[in-house]
């Protein structure tokens, strides 16, 4: 359920980023002036900025909703809800920390993408970015499913432990936010 919820939550911004960055990279032109090669990256900056802006707006809206209610679109569809240790809405700090922990690998890939554009490493870009994106995605999936290895049976993932948060299966009748806490 948690992996399904994460995929549902990540699909819209990932789709927007892939489409806008693809359009941006497709628009890069290369011209030769004597012995120098000049890359025009204006389309990448334009479309990348649009994609990043839309993604950030989506992330802040979803994080705000989850911080106040414990729900995300994926959580609603999969029947789960996040909460703090007392069973109430997790709050902005916990939601941010969980997201940062889960997305750490993707942040490294984003940093690499910025370095590719800044230093104009377009030739080896595929060999730099593809492994980092795959490693970042693998890290995110590993973090999301890390709750299956929780030794104390509370099914807390690494990101939950870092943020001191819990996730409840509300379809199974456990909804502490609407019933007044864990007790």
PDB file of C-alpha atoms in Angstrom:
ATOM      1  CA  UNK A   1       0.000   0.000   0.000  1.00  0.00           C
ATOM      2  CA  UNK A   2       2.791   2.421   0.856  1.00  0.00           C
ATOM      3  CA  UNK A   3       4.640   1.826  -2.399  1.00  0.00           C
ATOM      4  CA  UNK A   4       1.391   2.221  -4.335  1.00  0.00           C
ATOM      5  CA  UNK A   5       0.635   5.481  -2.517  1.00  0.00           C
ATOM      6  CA  UNK A   6       4.147   6.769  -3.210  1.00  0.00           C
ATOM      7  CA  UNK A   7       3.892   5.924  -6.914  1.00  0.00           C
ATOM      8  CA  UNK A   8       0.530   7.693  -7.145  1.00  0.00           C
ATOM      9  CA  UNK A   9       1.974  10.742  -5.374  1.00  0.00           C
ATOM     10  CA  UNK A  10       5.172  10.839  -7.461  1.00  0.00           C
ATOM     11  CA  UNK A  11       3.603  10.226 -10.869  1.00  0.00           C
ATOM     12  CA  UNK A  12       2.257  13.748 -11.601  1.00  0.00           C
ATOM     13  CA  UNK A  13       5.460  15.701 -10.824  1.00  0.00           C
ATOM     14  CA  UNK A  14       7.664  13.059 -12.424  1.00  0.00           C
ATOM     15  CA  UNK A  15       5.596  13.159 -15.610  1.00  0.00           C
ATOM     16  CA  UNK A  16       5.769  16.951 -15.728  1.00  0.00           C
ATOM     17  CA  UNK A  17       9.539  16.948 -15.165  1.00  0.00           C
ATOM     18  CA  UNK A  18      10.213  14.262 -17.756  1.00  0.00           C
ATOM     19  CA  UNK A  19       8.113  16.034 -20.380  1.00  0.00           C
ATOM     20  CA  UNK A  20       9.506  19.511 -19.761  1.00  0.00           C
ATOM     21  CA  UNK A  21      13.125  18.385 -19.515  1.00  0.00           C
ATOM     22  CA  UNK A  22      12.741  16.280 -22.656  1.00  0.00           C
ATOM     23  CA  UNK A  23      11.413  19.318 -24.504  1.00  0.00           C
ATOM     24  CA  UNK A  24      14.249  21.398 -23.073  1.00  0.00           C
ATOM     25  CA  UNK A  25      17.003  18.957 -24.033  1.00  0.00           C
ATOM     26  CA  UNK A  26      15.467  18.502 -27.495  1.00  0.00           C
ATOM     27  CA  UNK A  27      15.679  22.248 -28.063  1.00  0.00           C
ATOM     28  CA  UNK A  28      19.417  22.555 -27.355  1.00  0.00           C
ATOM     29  CA  UNK A  29      21.205  23.737 -30.463  1.00  0.00           C
ATOM     30  CA  UNK A  30      24.888  23.527 -31.248  1.00  0.00           C
ATOM     31  CA  UNK A  31      26.712  25.924 -33.522  1.00  0.00           C
ATOM     32  CA  UNK A  32      30.335  26.007 -34.581  1.00  0.00           C
ATOM     33  CA  UNK A  33      32.198  29.323 -34.711  1.00  0.00           C
ATOM     34  CA  UNK A  34      35.616  28.560 -36.068  1.00  0.00           C
ATOM     35  CA  UNK A  35      37.090  26.000 -33.718  1.00  0.00           C
ATOM     36  CA  UNK A  36      34.616  26.714 -30.899  1.00  0.00           C
ATOM     37  CA  UNK A  37      31.309  24.957 -30.325  1.00  0.00           C
ATOM     38  CA  UNK A  38      28.520  26.986 -28.736  1.00  0.00           C
ATOM     39  CA  UNK A  39      25.490  25.378 -27.086  1.00  0.00           C
ATOM     40  CA  UNK A  40      22.246  27.341 -26.849  1.00  0.00           C
ATOM     41  CA  UNK A  41      20.518  26.020 -23.724  1.00  0.00           C
ATOM     42  CA  UNK A  42      17.719  28.604 -23.583  1.00  0.00           C
ATOM     43  CA  UNK A  43      15.024  25.977 -24.239  1.00  0.00           C
ATOM     44  CA  UNK A  44      16.371  23.759 -21.470  1.00  0.00           C
ATOM     45  CA  UNK A  45      16.385  26.648 -19.012  1.00  0.00           C
ATOM     46  CA  UNK A  46      12.865  27.708 -20.043  1.00  0.00           C
ATOM     47  CA  UNK A  47      11.205  24.296 -20.018  1.00  0.00           C
ATOM     48  CA  UNK A  48      13.240  23.070 -17.058  1.00  0.00           C
ATOM     49  CA  UNK A  49      12.191  26.117 -15.033  1.00  0.00           C
ATOM     50  CA  UNK A  50       8.547  25.601 -15.923  1.00  0.00           C
ATOM     51  CA  UNK A  51       8.726  21.930 -14.979  1.00  0.00           C
ATOM     52  CA  UNK A  52      10.582  22.618 -11.755  1.00  0.00           C
ATOM     53  CA  UNK A  53       8.155  25.406 -10.824  1.00  0.00           C
ATOM     54  CA  UNK A  54       5.098  23.211 -11.397  1.00  0.00           C
ATOM     55  CA  UNK A  55       6.723  20.378  -9.465  1.00  0.00           C
ATOM     56  CA  UNK A  56       7.546  22.605  -6.501  1.00  0.00           C
ATOM     57  CA  UNK A  57       3.986  23.978  -6.389  1.00  0.00           C
ATOM     58  CA  UNK A  58       2.619  20.405  -6.446  1.00  0.00           C
ATOM     59  CA  UNK A  59       5.041  19.280  -3.731  1.00  0.00           C
ATOM     60  CA  UNK A  60       4.230  22.197  -1.425  1.00  0.00           C
ATOM     61  CA  UNK A  61       0.482  21.717  -1.848  1.00  0.00           C
ATOM     62  CA  UNK A  62       0.666  17.959  -1.197  1.00  0.00           C
ATOM     63  CA  UNK A  63       3.053  18.447   1.734  1.00  0.00           C
ATOM     64  CA  UNK A  64       0.774  21.088   3.227  1.00  0.00           C
ATOM     65  CA  UNK A  65      -2.272  18.856   2.951  1.00  0.00           C
ATOM     66  CA  UNK A  66      -0.412  15.894   4.440  1.00  0.00           C
ATOM     67  CA  UNK A  67       0.997  18.009   7.277  1.00  0.00           C
ATOM     68  CA  UNK A  68      -2.510  19.134   8.281  1.00  0.00           C
ATOM     69  CA  UNK A  69      -4.513  15.973   7.582  1.00  0.00           C
ATOM     70  CA  UNK A  70      -2.118  13.045   7.166  1.00  0.00           C
ATOM     71  CA  UNK A  71      -3.517  12.464   3.670  1.00  0.00           C
ATOM     72  CA  UNK A  72      -2.037  12.630   0.184  1.00  0.00           C
ATOM     73  CA  UNK A  73      -3.744  11.615  -3.072  1.00  0.00           C
ATOM     74  CA  UNK A  74      -1.893   8.290  -2.925  1.00  0.00           C
ATOM     75  CA  UNK A  75      -2.736   7.755   0.735  1.00  0.00           C
ATOM     76  CA  UNK A  76      -6.422   8.348   0.041  1.00  0.00           C
ATOM     77  CA  UNK A  77      -6.513   5.905  -2.859  1.00  0.00           C
ATOM     78  CA  UNK A  78      -4.562   3.237  -0.959  1.00  0.00           C
ATOM     79  CA  UNK A  79      -6.427   3.690   2.334  1.00  0.00           C
ATOM     80  CA  UNK A  80      -3.546   4.798   4.561  1.00  0.00           C
ATOM     81  CA  UNK A  81      -2.825   7.902   6.623  1.00  0.00           C
ATOM     82  CA  UNK A  82       0.328   9.319   8.187  1.00  0.00           C
ATOM     83  CA  UNK A  83       0.393  10.626  11.747  1.00  0.00           C
ATOM     84  CA  UNK A  84       2.768  11.736  14.471  1.00  0.00           C
ATOM     85  CA  UNK A  85       3.636   9.510  17.455  1.00  0.00           C
ATOM     86  CA  UNK A  86       0.478  10.611  19.262  1.00  0.00           C
ATOM     87  CA  UNK A  87      -1.745   9.745  16.305  1.00  0.00           C
ATOM     88  CA  UNK A  88      -2.468  13.274  15.138  1.00  0.00           C
ATOM     89  CA  UNK A  89      -1.589  14.974  11.837  1.00  0.00           C
ATOM     90  CA  UNK A  90       2.200  14.757  11.377  1.00  0.00           C
ATOM     91  CA  UNK A  91       2.990  18.454  10.915  1.00  0.00           C
ATOM     92  CA  UNK A  92       5.135  20.242   8.365  1.00  0.00           C
ATOM     93  CA  UNK A  93       8.502  19.352   9.904  1.00  0.00           C
ATOM     94  CA  UNK A  94       7.838  15.618   9.908  1.00  0.00           C
ATOM     95  CA  UNK A  95       6.419  15.638   6.382  1.00  0.00           C
ATOM     96  CA  UNK A  96       9.401  17.640   5.103  1.00  0.00           C
ATOM     97  CA  UNK A  97      11.912  15.344   6.826  1.00  0.00           C
ATOM     98  CA  UNK A  98      10.202  12.203   5.471  1.00  0.00           C
ATOM     99  CA  UNK A  99      10.232  13.662   1.966  1.00  0.00           C
ATOM    100  CA  UNK A 100      13.843  14.768   2.235  1.00  0.00           C
ATOM    101  CA  UNK A 101      14.939  11.344   3.467  1.00  0.00           C
ATOM    102  CA  UNK A 102      13.000   9.550   0.733  1.00  0.00           C
ATOM    103  CA  UNK A 103      14.087  11.910  -2.036  1.00  0.00           C
ATOM    104  CA  UNK A 104      17.765  12.233  -1.062  1.00  0.00           C
ATOM    105  CA  UNK A 105      18.905  10.117  -4.018  1.00  0.00           C
ATOM    106  CA  UNK A 106      16.849  12.149  -6.458  1.00  0.00           C
ATOM    107  CA  UNK A 107      18.300  15.369  -5.030  1.00  0.00           C
ATOM    108  CA  UNK A 108      21.785  14.070  -5.898  1.00  0.00           C
ATOM    109  CA  UNK A 109      20.588  13.380  -9.454  1.00  0.00           C
ATOM    110  CA  UNK A 110      19.071  16.884  -9.644  1.00  0.00           C
ATOM    111  CA  UNK A 111      22.364  18.396  -8.505  1.00  0.00           C
ATOM    112  CA  UNK A 112      24.155  16.392 -11.208  1.00  0.00           C
ATOM    113  CA  UNK A 113      21.682  17.668 -13.816  1.00  0.00           C
ATOM    114  CA  UNK A 114      22.410  21.246 -12.755  1.00  0.00           C
ATOM    115  CA  UNK A 115      26.150  20.582 -13.015  1.00  0.00           C
ATOM    116  CA  UNK A 116      25.681  19.115 -16.503  1.00  0.00           C
ATOM    117  CA  UNK A 117      23.951  22.305 -17.626  1.00  0.00           C
ATOM    118  CA  UNK A 118      26.329  24.697 -15.853  1.00  0.00           C
ATOM    119  CA  UNK A 119      29.515  23.025 -17.081  1.00  0.00           C
ATOM    120  CA  UNK A 120      27.989  21.998 -20.437  1.00  0.00           C
ATOM    121  CA  UNK A 121      28.827  18.309 -20.103  1.00  0.00           C
ATOM    122  CA  UNK A 122      26.215  17.378 -22.707  1.00  0.00           C
ATOM    123  CA  UNK A 123      28.317  14.641 -24.305  1.00  0.00           C
ATOM    124  CA  UNK A 124      28.662  12.484 -21.167  1.00  0.00           C
ATOM    125  CA  UNK A 125      25.347  13.696 -19.669  1.00  0.00           C
ATOM    126  CA  UNK A 126      23.599  10.391 -20.329  1.00  0.00           C
ATOM    127  CA  UNK A 127      26.400   8.463 -18.628  1.00  0.00           C
ATOM    128  CA  UNK A 128      26.314  10.810 -15.636  1.00  0.00           C
ATOM    129  CA  UNK A 129      22.585  11.326 -15.178  1.00  0.00           C
ATOM    130  CA  UNK A 130      21.147   7.909 -16.052  1.00  0.00           C
ATOM    131  CA  UNK A 131      23.011   5.972 -13.320  1.00  0.00           C
ATOM    132  CA  UNK A 132      22.302   8.706 -10.763  1.00  0.00           C
ATOM    133  CA  UNK A 133      18.605   8.769 -11.646  1.00  0.00           C
ATOM    134  CA  UNK A 134      18.399   4.986 -11.409  1.00  0.00           C
ATOM    135  CA  UNK A 135      20.244   4.982  -8.079  1.00  0.00           C
ATOM    136  CA  UNK A 136      18.026   7.790  -6.775  1.00  0.00           C
ATOM    137  CA  UNK A 137      14.863   5.973  -7.820  1.00  0.00           C
ATOM    138  CA  UNK A 138      16.145   2.726  -6.300  1.00  0.00           C
ATOM    139  CA  UNK A 139      16.925   4.551  -3.029  1.00  0.00           C
ATOM    140  CA  UNK A 140      13.434   6.088  -2.938  1.00  0.00           C
ATOM    141  CA  UNK A 141      11.757   2.721  -3.497  1.00  0.00           C
ATOM    142  CA  UNK A 142      14.015   1.076  -0.916  1.00  0.00           C
ATOM    143  CA  UNK A 143      13.133   3.732   1.659  1.00  0.00           C
ATOM    144  CA  UNK A 144       9.401   3.434   0.947  1.00  0.00           C
ATOM    145  CA  UNK A 145       9.397  -0.353   1.356  1.00  0.00           C
ATOM    146  CA  UNK A 146      11.797  -0.307   4.327  1.00  0.00           C
ATOM    147  CA  UNK A 147       8.776  -0.670   6.617  1.00  0.00           C
ATOM    148  CA  UNK A 148       8.710  -4.386   5.756  1.00  0.00           C
ATOM    149  CA  UNK A 149      11.956  -4.843   7.707  1.00  0.00           C
ATOM    150  CA  UNK A 150      10.787  -3.101  10.906  1.00  0.00           C
ATOM    151  CA  UNK A 151      11.778  -5.356  13.791  1.00  0.00           C
ATOM    152  CA  UNK A 152       9.234  -4.154  16.343  1.00  0.00           C
ATOM    153  CA  UNK A 153       6.197  -4.878  14.160  1.00  0.00           C
ATOM    154  CA  UNK A 154       5.011  -1.255  13.911  1.00  0.00           C
ATOM    155  CA  UNK A 155       5.852  -1.246  10.173  1.00  0.00           C
ATOM    156  CA  UNK A 156       7.785   2.015  10.409  1.00  0.00           C
ATOM    157  CA  UNK A 157      10.024   2.794   7.451  1.00  0.00           C
ATOM    158  CA  UNK A 158      13.393   4.509   7.719  1.00  0.00           C
ATOM    159  CA  UNK A 159      11.788   7.821   6.780  1.00  0.00           C
ATOM    160  CA  UNK A 160       9.155   7.349   9.507  1.00  0.00           C
ATOM    161  CA  UNK A 161      11.786   6.656  12.142  1.00  0.00           C
ATOM    162  CA  UNK A 162      13.786   9.719  11.078  1.00  0.00           C
ATOM    163  CA  UNK A 163      10.679  11.940  11.302  1.00  0.00           C
ATOM    164  CA  UNK A 164       9.117  10.159  14.308  1.00  0.00           C
ATOM    165  CA  UNK A 165       5.979   9.430  12.299  1.00  0.00           C
ATOM    166  CA  UNK A 166       3.564   6.529  11.892  1.00  0.00           C
ATOM    167  CA  UNK A 167       1.417   5.290   9.014  1.00  0.00           C
ATOM    168  CA  UNK A 168      -1.969   3.682   9.673  1.00  0.00           C
ATOM    169  CA  UNK A 169      -4.164   1.501   7.494  1.00  0.00           C
ATOM    170  CA  UNK A 170      -7.454   3.395   7.754  1.00  0.00           C
ATOM    171  CA  UNK A 171      -9.318   0.841   5.643  1.00  0.00           C
ATOM    172  CA  UNK A 172      -8.552  -1.699   8.377  1.00  0.00           C
ATOM    173  CA  UNK A 173     -10.217   0.591  10.930  1.00  0.00           C
ATOM    174  CA  UNK A 174      -7.135   2.372  12.339  1.00  0.00           C
ATOM    175  CA  UNK A 175      -7.661   6.108  11.878  1.00  0.00           C
ATOM    176  CA  UNK A 176      -6.242   7.828  14.958  1.00  0.00           C
ATOM    177  CA  UNK A 177      -6.661  11.337  13.550  1.00  0.00           C
ATOM    178  CA  UNK A 178     -10.458  11.075  13.492  1.00  0.00           C
ATOM    179  CA  UNK A 179     -10.754   8.960  16.645  1.00  0.00           C
ATOM    180  CA  UNK A 180      -8.655  11.131  18.963  1.00  0.00           C
ATOM    181  CA  UNK A 181      -5.140   9.701  18.911  1.00  0.00           C
ATOM    182  CA  UNK A 182      -3.489   6.311  19.196  1.00  0.00           C
ATOM    183  CA  UNK A 183      -5.446   5.243  22.279  1.00  0.00           C
TER     184      UNK A 183
END
